[in-house]
Amino acid sequence: MAVTLPLYPLVSSTPSSIIPTNEDEQKTTAKDSTPTGDFKNCKTIKELKQKHCRITKKGLGHSPSSVAKLIAACSEMGTPESLDYARKAFELYNDDEGTTCSLYMYNSLIRGYSSAGLGDEAIFLFVEMLVAGIVPDKFTFPFMLSGCAKVVGFCEGVQAHGVVVKMGLEGDVFIGNSLVHFYAECGKMDCALKVFDAMLDRNVVSWTSLICGYARTGHPEEAVFLFFEMVEAGIRPNSVTMVCVISACAKLKDHELGEKVSAYMGEAGVKLNTLMMNSLVDMYMKCGAIDTAKRLFNECVDRNLVLCNTIMSNYVRQGLVRESLAVLGDMLQRGPQPDRVTMLSAISACAQLGDLLFGKQCHGYVLRNGLGGWDNISNAMIDMYMKCGKQQMARRVFDCMSKKNVVSWNSLISGLIRNGDVESAWEIFNEMPDSDLVSWNTMITALVQESMFEEAIELFRLMQNEGIKADRVTMMGVASACGYLGALDLAKWVLTYIEKNDIHCDMRLGTALVDMFARCGEPESAMQIFRKMPKRDVSAWTAAIGAMAMEGNGERAVDLFNEMLGLGVKPDEVVFVALLTACSHGGSVDQGRHLFRSMKEIHGISPQIVHYGCMVDLLSRAGLLEEALDLIRSMPMEPNDVIWGSLLAACRIHKRVEVAAYVAERITELAPERTGIHVLLSNIYASTGNWTEVAKVRLRLKEKGVHKVPGSSSTIINGIIHEFTSCDDSHPQKTHISSMLQEINYRVRDEGHVPDLTNIMLDVDEQEKDYLLSQHSEKLAIAFGLISTAQGTPIRVVKNLRMCTDCHSFTKLVSRIYEREIIVRDNNRFHFFRQGNCSCCDYW
């Protein structure tokens, strides 16, 4: 807005009352002060209109002073009707021939619009004034800049600042304060600070405007620093200053700093008002000083609605939901009357408690008091009923909503997922007229939690097609899905996507990426991300140690643990699970015993059942079955079927049939539905040639209608997942796979490979066993990988069962003969085959 202004002398007015700038108008005003001077005494627009009519009948209604005072009174009243009346009076006077609205009239109306939050109207009127040739004065700009601040009209405010400089008014303290406030409201704190620093005369409003600006724009430290600088400069803060600086302390959650501010108030004798009391209670609650906040609240005689709502919402945020409901009960007995903000806290408290009865009572209060029309109330009710397990009630509230926003749909979807009904959530998601990032993140996370990893990846791709930009929550879900699928190419793409889209990689996302690459068989990539993380908590260290555990690198896992301790990171129960697993995979029995003892003796962590399970697995794998049994019998808690299952698996490896039978009985007592145990017992009998017992076990399984889970392996080629099962002949390239497999078998046998027929748990002849062994799913996947990828490309296979000894020795030879790295992830660990060797050192 480039306007050239005629800079003739201005007649200005006093700060307390802006009077007309025209001398004739001043005389008229003085002469007519008696009949028109009491516009300001009118309390309603009706009274003001009646007064205007009486003055008009006397012939004074069109005088400049009458119109000016009418506009001023209407503007000060500040209602939509009064401002409309003022505008009509303004326009009628301006349209009459020979009359032009005065600066006082413009200032009054601009002030009225700004005060009512109608900043656009104030800006338009200011422009109209300039076009009419009316020169603004030092009282115009504070009103105009206030309007710009209300609507964040940055460009218009900057232009007004230019006019201020052009007119030489930048030295006026009121205009300076208005500029600081305007820039602060627009979030331009650097501009606000420049204006502030250039001010020769500063008062409490100047400092307060800057302090509040910093507090509101996410710079609470600067706000508190400025406050103490202001105090040192001898400026006494007002109540607005105190509210802003207390709020800044609340945002910082700095109790010590909050106490300093509170101590200053006591020393300076600052009188507490309700706004300051509300801010203090909020600050102490957010800083965790619950008792202090309670004391202030209880000592407050005049508990207004805002104060009650503040402590209730903070109680809910802190998880003190019963205390929140106690405040509600007191309000219902003594006042003030709860409003929708109160009920939001109350309903959230009921949701956290799962208190359906109290939740229904809150619902009744909402309906009786006409609060059901608020979207956020209905959304909270949906969430509450879902958390109480009442899906039908939640759906009824949802269906009764006249206007369903995206939060309403998201609340319904989240509730259904929380209650395990992912299928219904998926249907609701597809019905949504509009969805946001939260909707997509909720569904992706739900699919991952339900182990529907391919569906989660597909949904993410659809999300990209819809043009919705992912955030760190999205990528955490996608990273988890990639990890469980073992999809390395996709995992690499995920990392590239995060980097290209500048998605903030915090500790949680960084940890998810470390875990993703670990599960994809890329421990070095996992460690690269881990080392780049600026901050690492115990979960991040656990993910890194877990990467070493999957690789079977127990020594490096322990080194990482010691490094973590050296940096002062306190271990938790989970990190010891990763450590003991690493020791188990690496066969480090002594190291595992030492770590297990150190849990209680050094770190004060009582071993849980999962830690005992790791130790049983460690000892059992090492062939120390008697020691494992002794440990199970000495456990302070009852062993579960998982622990007995670890021992049973070791019985198969070490061919301890008598122990296996005993263990199988224990598992059957604990978990008769675990049919896989019977399959394992059958395999143990088969490995020793006891086909009679095999037949008995399999007959029992047949009577229960249970079938053994077939072994399956998958490999990803060019982004497509190819899955194979034993003796599978359904693949489109089965002929080529069969030819390749035949070639491989010839070449490995020439290298001295003798098939280990004990891996076939069927009572058939050796020729049949040899054929069945050659058709194991991982061998089919490896053969397909060799014909589908270029020389030197690693082959990655994911298997649902434990890799058998024959396939393990077979794959070692293939890696050397064909000079390929082959990575196999079975249901227990990773095997990295390179040049005829495996990372597990034949211990798995």
Short mmCIF file of N, CA and C in Angstrom, two decimals, residues 594-691:
data_model
loop_
_atom_site.label_atom_id
_atom_site.label_comp_id
_atom_site.label_asym_id
_atom_site.label_seq_id
_atom_site.Cartn_x
_atom_site.Cartn_y
_atom_site.Cartn_z
N HIS A 594 27.20 -64.52 33.95
CA HIS A 594 27.65 -63.30 34.63
C HIS A 594 26.61 -62.18 34.49
N LEU A 595 26.08 -61.99 33.28
CA LEU A 595 25.10 -60.92 33.06
C LEU A 595 23.82 -61.19 33.84
N PHE A 596 23.41 -62.45 33.88
CA PHE A 596 22.18 -62.80 34.60
C PHE A 596 22.33 -62.49 36.09
N ARG A 597 23.49 -62.84 36.67
CA ARG A 597 23.72 -62.54 38.09
C ARG A 597 23.79 -61.04 38.34
N SER A 598 24.40 -60.31 37.38
CA SER A 598 24.59 -58.87 37.58
C SER A 598 23.28 -58.09 37.59
N MET A 599 22.25 -58.66 37.03
CA MET A 599 20.96 -57.95 36.99
C MET A 599 20.54 -57.52 38.39
N LYS A 600 20.53 -58.47 39.31
CA LYS A 600 20.09 -58.18 40.68
C LYS A 600 21.22 -57.59 41.51
N GLU A 601 22.41 -58.20 41.40
CA GLU A 601 23.52 -57.82 42.28
C GLU A 601 24.07 -56.43 42.00
N ILE A 602 24.15 -56.04 40.72
CA ILE A 602 24.77 -54.76 40.35
C ILE A 602 23.74 -53.71 39.98
N HIS A 603 22.74 -54.11 39.19
CA HIS A 603 21.81 -53.13 38.63
C HIS A 603 20.46 -53.06 39.35
N GLY A 604 20.26 -53.95 40.32
CA GLY A 604 19.03 -53.90 41.10
C GLY A 604 17.78 -54.25 40.32
N ILE A 605 17.91 -55.07 39.28
CA ILE A 605 16.77 -55.47 38.45
C ILE A 605 16.45 -56.93 38.73
N SER A 606 15.27 -57.19 39.21
CA SER A 606 14.87 -58.58 39.50
C SER A 606 14.56 -59.29 38.19
N PRO A 607 15.21 -60.42 37.92
CA PRO A 607 14.94 -61.15 36.67
C PRO A 607 13.47 -61.57 36.58
N GLN A 608 12.90 -61.34 35.41
CA GLN A 608 11.52 -61.75 35.15
C GLN A 608 11.53 -63.08 34.42
N ILE A 609 10.35 -63.59 34.14
CA ILE A 609 10.25 -64.92 33.53
C ILE A 609 10.92 -64.97 32.16
N VAL A 610 10.90 -63.82 31.45
CA VAL A 610 11.54 -63.79 30.13
C VAL A 610 13.06 -63.94 30.24
N HIS A 611 13.65 -63.42 31.33
CA HIS A 611 15.10 -63.56 31.52
C HIS A 611 15.47 -65.00 31.87
N TYR A 612 14.63 -65.63 32.69
CA TYR A 612 14.86 -67.05 32.99
C TYR A 612 14.74 -67.88 31.71
N GLY A 613 13.79 -67.48 30.84
CA GLY A 613 13.63 -68.18 29.57
C GLY A 613 14.88 -68.08 28.71
N CYS A 614 15.50 -66.90 28.69
CA CYS A 614 16.75 -66.72 27.93
C CYS A 614 17.87 -67.59 28.48
N MET A 615 17.96 -67.67 29.81
CA MET A 615 19.01 -68.47 30.43
C MET A 615 18.78 -69.97 30.18
N VAL A 616 17.53 -70.41 30.23
CA VAL A 616 17.22 -71.81 29.93
C VAL A 616 17.59 -72.12 28.49
N ASP A 617 17.29 -71.21 27.59
CA ASP A 617 17.64 -71.38 26.18
C ASP A 617 19.16 -71.44 26.00
N LEU A 618 19.88 -70.54 26.70
CA LEU A 618 21.34 -70.50 26.62
C LEU A 618 21.95 -71.82 27.10
N LEU A 619 21.52 -72.29 28.26
CA LEU A 619 22.07 -73.52 28.83
C LEU A 619 21.66 -74.74 28.00
N SER A 620 20.42 -74.74 27.53
CA SER A 620 19.93 -75.89 26.76
C SER A 620 20.67 -76.03 25.45
N ARG A 621 20.88 -74.92 24.75
CA ARG A 621 21.61 -74.96 23.49
C ARG A 621 23.03 -75.51 23.67
N ALA A 622 23.62 -75.14 24.82
CA ALA A 622 24.99 -75.59 25.10
C ALA A 622 25.04 -77.03 25.58
N GLY A 623 23.90 -77.69 25.66
CA GLY A 623 23.86 -79.09 26.08
C GLY A 623 23.82 -79.28 27.59
N LEU A 624 23.69 -78.19 28.33
CA LEU A 624 23.66 -78.27 29.80
C LEU A 624 22.21 -78.42 30.27
N LEU A 625 21.59 -79.51 29.86
CA LEU A 625 20.16 -79.70 30.13
C LEU A 625 19.86 -79.86 31.61
N GLU A 626 20.74 -80.55 32.36
CA GLU A 626 20.51 -80.73 33.79
C GLU A 626 20.56 -79.38 34.52
N GLU A 627 21.53 -78.55 34.14
CA GLU A 627 21.62 -77.22 34.76
C GLU A 627 20.40 -76.38 34.41
N ALA A 628 19.92 -76.53 33.16
CA ALA A 628 18.72 -75.81 32.75
C ALA A 628 17.51 -76.25 33.56
N LEU A 629 17.42 -77.58 33.80
CA LEU A 629 16.31 -78.10 34.62
C LEU A 629 16.39 -77.58 36.05
N ASP A 630 17.59 -77.55 36.60
CA ASP A 630 17.77 -77.03 37.96
C ASP A 630 17.36 -75.56 38.05
N LEU A 631 17.71 -74.79 37.01
CA LEU A 631 17.33 -73.37 37.00
C LEU A 631 15.82 -73.21 36.96
N ILE A 632 15.17 -74.05 36.15
CA ILE A 632 13.71 -73.98 36.05
C ILE A 632 13.08 -74.28 37.41
N ARG A 633 13.61 -75.29 38.10
CA ARG A 633 13.03 -75.67 39.40
C ARG A 633 13.30 -74.64 40.48
N SER A 634 14.35 -73.82 40.30
CA SER A 634 14.68 -72.81 41.32
C SER A 634 14.02 -71.46 41.06
N MET A 635 13.26 -71.36 39.98
CA MET A 635 12.65 -70.06 39.62
C MET A 635 11.68 -69.61 40.70
N PRO A 636 11.64 -68.29 41.02
CA PRO A 636 10.70 -67.79 42.03
C PRO A 636 9.26 -67.73 41.52
N MET A 637 9.07 -67.95 40.22
CA MET A 637 7.73 -67.98 39.66
C MET A 637 7.54 -69.30 38.91
N GLU A 638 6.28 -69.63 38.61
CA GLU A 638 6.00 -70.88 37.90
C GLU A 638 6.49 -70.77 36.45
N PRO A 639 7.24 -71.78 35.96
CA PRO A 639 7.69 -71.73 34.56
C PRO A 639 6.51 -71.83 33.61
N ASN A 640 6.60 -71.12 32.50
CA ASN A 640 5.51 -71.20 31.52
C ASN A 640 5.87 -72.15 30.39
N ASP A 641 4.96 -72.30 29.44
CA ASP A 641 5.17 -73.25 28.36
C ASP A 641 6.30 -72.83 27.42
N VAL A 642 6.60 -71.52 27.36
CA VAL A 642 7.69 -71.04 26.50
C VAL A 642 9.03 -71.55 27.02
N ILE A 643 9.22 -71.47 28.35
CA ILE A 643 10.47 -71.94 28.95
C ILE A 643 10.65 -73.44 28.74
N TRP A 644 9.58 -74.19 28.99
CA TRP A 644 9.67 -75.63 28.76
C TRP A 644 9.90 -75.92 27.27
N GLY A 645 9.34 -75.06 26.39
CA GLY A 645 9.53 -75.25 24.96
C GLY A 645 10.98 -75.08 24.53
N SER A 646 11.69 -74.14 25.16
CA SER A 646 13.12 -73.96 24.86
C SER A 646 13.91 -75.22 25.21
N LEU A 647 13.56 -75.80 26.35
CA LEU A 647 14.24 -77.02 26.78
C LEU A 647 13.91 -78.18 25.85
N LEU A 648 12.66 -78.24 25.40
CA LEU A 648 12.25 -79.32 24.50
C LEU A 648 12.98 -79.22 23.15
N ALA A 649 13.15 -77.99 22.64
CA ALA A 649 13.87 -77.80 21.38
C ALA A 649 15.31 -78.28 21.51
N ALA A 650 15.91 -78.04 22.67
CA ALA A 650 17.29 -78.50 22.89
C ALA A 650 17.35 -80.02 22.98
N CYS A 651 16.30 -80.62 23.51
CA CYS A 651 16.26 -82.10 23.59
C CYS A 651 16.35 -82.70 22.20
N ARG A 652 15.77 -82.03 21.20
CA ARG A 652 15.84 -82.54 19.84
C ARG A 652 17.28 -82.44 19.31
N ILE A 653 17.92 -81.28 19.59
CA ILE A 653 19.29 -81.07 19.09
C ILE A 653 20.23 -82.11 19.69
N HIS A 654 20.05 -82.35 21.00
CA HIS A 654 20.99 -83.23 21.71
C HIS A 654 20.45 -84.66 21.87
N LYS A 655 19.29 -84.93 21.24
CA LYS A 655 18.70 -86.27 21.20
C LYS A 655 18.50 -86.84 22.61
N ARG A 656 17.90 -86.01 23.49
CA ARG A 656 17.60 -86.45 24.87
C ARG A 656 16.12 -86.80 24.96
N VAL A 657 15.80 -88.02 24.52
CA VAL A 657 14.39 -88.42 24.40
C VAL A 657 13.71 -88.48 25.76
N GLU A 658 14.40 -89.02 26.77
CA GLU A 658 13.75 -89.19 28.08
C GLU A 658 13.38 -87.85 28.71
N VAL A 659 14.28 -86.87 28.55
CA VAL A 659 13.97 -85.53 29.06
C VAL A 659 12.84 -84.91 28.25
N ALA A 660 12.85 -85.14 26.93
CA ALA A 660 11.84 -84.58 26.04
C ALA A 660 10.44 -85.04 26.44
N ALA A 661 10.29 -86.31 26.76
CA ALA A 661 8.98 -86.83 27.15
C ALA A 661 8.48 -86.16 28.43
N TYR A 662 9.39 -85.96 29.40
CA TYR A 662 9.03 -85.31 30.66
C TYR A 662 8.60 -83.86 30.40
N VAL A 663 9.39 -83.17 29.57
CA VAL A 663 9.10 -81.76 29.28
C VAL A 663 7.77 -81.63 28.55
N ALA A 664 7.54 -82.53 27.59
CA ALA A 664 6.30 -82.48 26.81
C ALA A 664 5.08 -82.62 27.71
N GLU A 665 5.18 -83.46 28.74
CA GLU A 665 4.07 -83.61 29.69
C GLU A 665 3.79 -82.31 30.44
N ARG A 666 4.90 -81.62 30.84
CA ARG A 666 4.74 -80.34 31.55
C ARG A 666 4.03 -79.30 30.66
N ILE A 667 4.43 -79.28 29.39
CA ILE A 667 3.83 -78.30 28.46
C ILE A 667 2.37 -78.62 28.22
N THR A 668 2.06 -79.89 28.09
CA THR A 668 0.67 -80.30 27.85
C THR A 668 -0.22 -79.88 29.03
N GLU A 669 0.31 -79.96 30.25
CA GLU A 669 -0.45 -79.54 31.43
C GLU A 669 -0.71 -78.03 31.42
N LEU A 670 0.33 -77.28 30.99
CA LEU A 670 0.22 -75.81 31.01
C LEU A 670 -0.56 -75.26 29.84
N ALA A 671 -0.31 -75.78 28.65
CA ALA A 671 -0.93 -75.24 27.43
C ALA A 671 -1.29 -76.38 26.49
N PRO A 672 -2.40 -77.06 26.77
CA PRO A 672 -2.79 -78.20 25.92
C PRO A 672 -3.08 -77.80 24.47
N GLU A 673 -3.36 -76.50 24.25
CA GLU A 673 -3.66 -76.06 22.88
C GLU A 673 -2.41 -75.90 22.02
N ARG A 674 -1.21 -75.95 22.62
CA ARG A 674 0.03 -75.78 21.86
C ARG A 674 0.39 -77.08 21.14
N THR A 675 -0.22 -77.28 20.00
CA THR A 675 -0.02 -78.52 19.25
C THR A 675 1.37 -78.60 18.65
N GLY A 676 2.03 -77.46 18.48
CA GLY A 676 3.39 -77.47 17.93
C GLY A 676 4.35 -78.24 18.80
N ILE A 677 4.07 -78.29 20.10
CA ILE A 677 4.92 -79.06 21.02
C ILE A 677 4.86 -80.54 20.67
N HIS A 678 3.68 -81.02 20.34
CA HIS A 678 3.53 -82.44 19.98
C HIS A 678 4.24 -82.74 18.66
N VAL A 679 4.21 -81.77 17.75
CA VAL A 679 4.93 -81.95 16.49
C VAL A 679 6.42 -82.06 16.77
N LEU A 680 6.93 -81.19 17.66
CA LEU A 680 8.35 -81.22 18.01
C LEU A 680 8.71 -82.54 18.69
N LEU A 681 7.84 -83.01 19.60
CA LEU A 681 8.08 -84.29 20.26
C LEU A 681 8.11 -85.43 19.25
N SER A 682 7.20 -85.36 18.28
CA SER A 682 7.16 -86.37 17.21
C SER A 682 8.47 -86.38 16.44
N ASN A 683 9.00 -85.18 16.15
CA ASN A 683 10.27 -85.08 15.42
C ASN A 683 11.43 -85.63 16.25
N ILE A 684 11.36 -85.43 17.57
CA ILE A 684 12.42 -85.97 18.44
C ILE A 684 12.42 -87.49 18.40
N TYR A 685 11.24 -88.09 18.48
CA TYR A 685 11.14 -89.56 18.38
C TYR A 685 11.62 -90.03 17.00
N ALA A 686 11.25 -89.26 15.96
CA ALA A 686 11.63 -89.65 14.60
C ALA A 686 13.14 -89.60 14.42
N SER A 687 13.79 -88.60 15.06
CA SER A 687 15.25 -88.46 14.90
C SER A 687 16.00 -89.65 15.51
N THR A 688 15.35 -90.36 16.43
CA THR A 688 15.99 -91.53 17.05
C THR A 688 15.46 -92.83 16.45
N GLY A 689 14.57 -92.70 15.46
CA GLY A 689 14.04 -93.89 14.79
C GLY A 689 12.94 -94.59 15.56
N ASN A 690 12.37 -93.94 16.57
CA ASN A 690 11.31 -94.56 17.37
C ASN A 690 9.97 -94.25 16.69
N TRP A 691 9.69 -95.00 15.62
CA TRP A 691 8.51 -94.69 14.81
C TRP A 691 7.20 -95.07 15.49
#
